[in-house]
Amino acid sequence: MSYHFARIFHPQARTNGFKILTMLVTSALVLALLPSVAAPQTKVQAQTIDDEIVYIDGAGVIRVLDTNQAGTKLIQWFSDEDGFYDFALGDVNNDGDQEIIGIKGTGAAGKLVVY
C-alpha cells in the first residue's frame, strides 16, 4: 500500500502572500523617502568657548575679565561710571555679541546703560 500526498492550494494562501509582499514594498518605500533615515548624519564640531567674567566691584563699577585670550596678556575692561547695582547680558543690536546692560540709581533718577 502506498500513500500519495496531494498538494492542495488554497486561494487565500496566495492572497496572504501578496499582502505580505505589498506591505514589505510599501514599508521599504516609506523608509527610503524619510531623509533622516536615508541620509547620513553630520557630526557637529565643538566650538571653542570664549568665556568672560562680568561682575560689579565694591564701588559699583562693572568689570569684565577675559582670561581665554591667545598669548599671555590678560584683557580687562571696566565701565566709565560707578554706582551700578545690577546688570544683564544680551544681544541688543543683533550683531552676535552680547552687550552689558547696567542699572544704577533709583526711581526717576534711575539709569539704564548699554555697553
mmCIF file of C-alpha atoms in Angstrom, residues 15-31:
data_model
loop_
_atom_site.group_PDB
_atom_site.id
_atom_site.type_symbol
_atom_site.label_atom_id
_atom_site.label_comp_id
_atom_site.label_asym_id
_atom_site.label_seq_id
_atom_site.Cartn_x
_atom_site.Cartn_y
_atom_site.Cartn_z
ATOM 1 C CA THR A 15 -3.591 36.486 -1.417
ATOM 2 C CA ASN A 16 -1.921 36.393 2.027
ATOM 3 C CA GLY A 17 1.489 36.162 0.381
ATOM 4 C CA PHE A 18 0.603 39.066 -1.897
ATOM 5 C CA LYS A 19 -0.497 41.144 1.112
ATOM 6 C CA ILE A 20 2.780 40.488 2.902
ATOM 7 C CA LEU A 21 4.788 41.374 -0.204
ATOM 8 C CA THR A 22 2.779 44.588 -0.642
ATOM 9 C CA MET A 23 3.376 45.574 2.990
ATOM 10 C CA LEU A 24 7.133 44.954 2.669
ATOM 11 C CA VAL A 25 7.428 47.012 -0.521
ATOM 12 C CA THR A 26 5.357 49.852 0.972
ATOM 13 C CA SER A 27 7.475 49.875 4.144
ATOM 14 C CA ALA A 28 10.681 49.965 2.100
ATOM 15 C CA LEU A 29 9.405 52.915 0.047
ATOM 16 C CA VAL A 30 8.360 54.870 3.140
ATOM 17 C CA LEU A 31 11.738 54.317 4.792
#
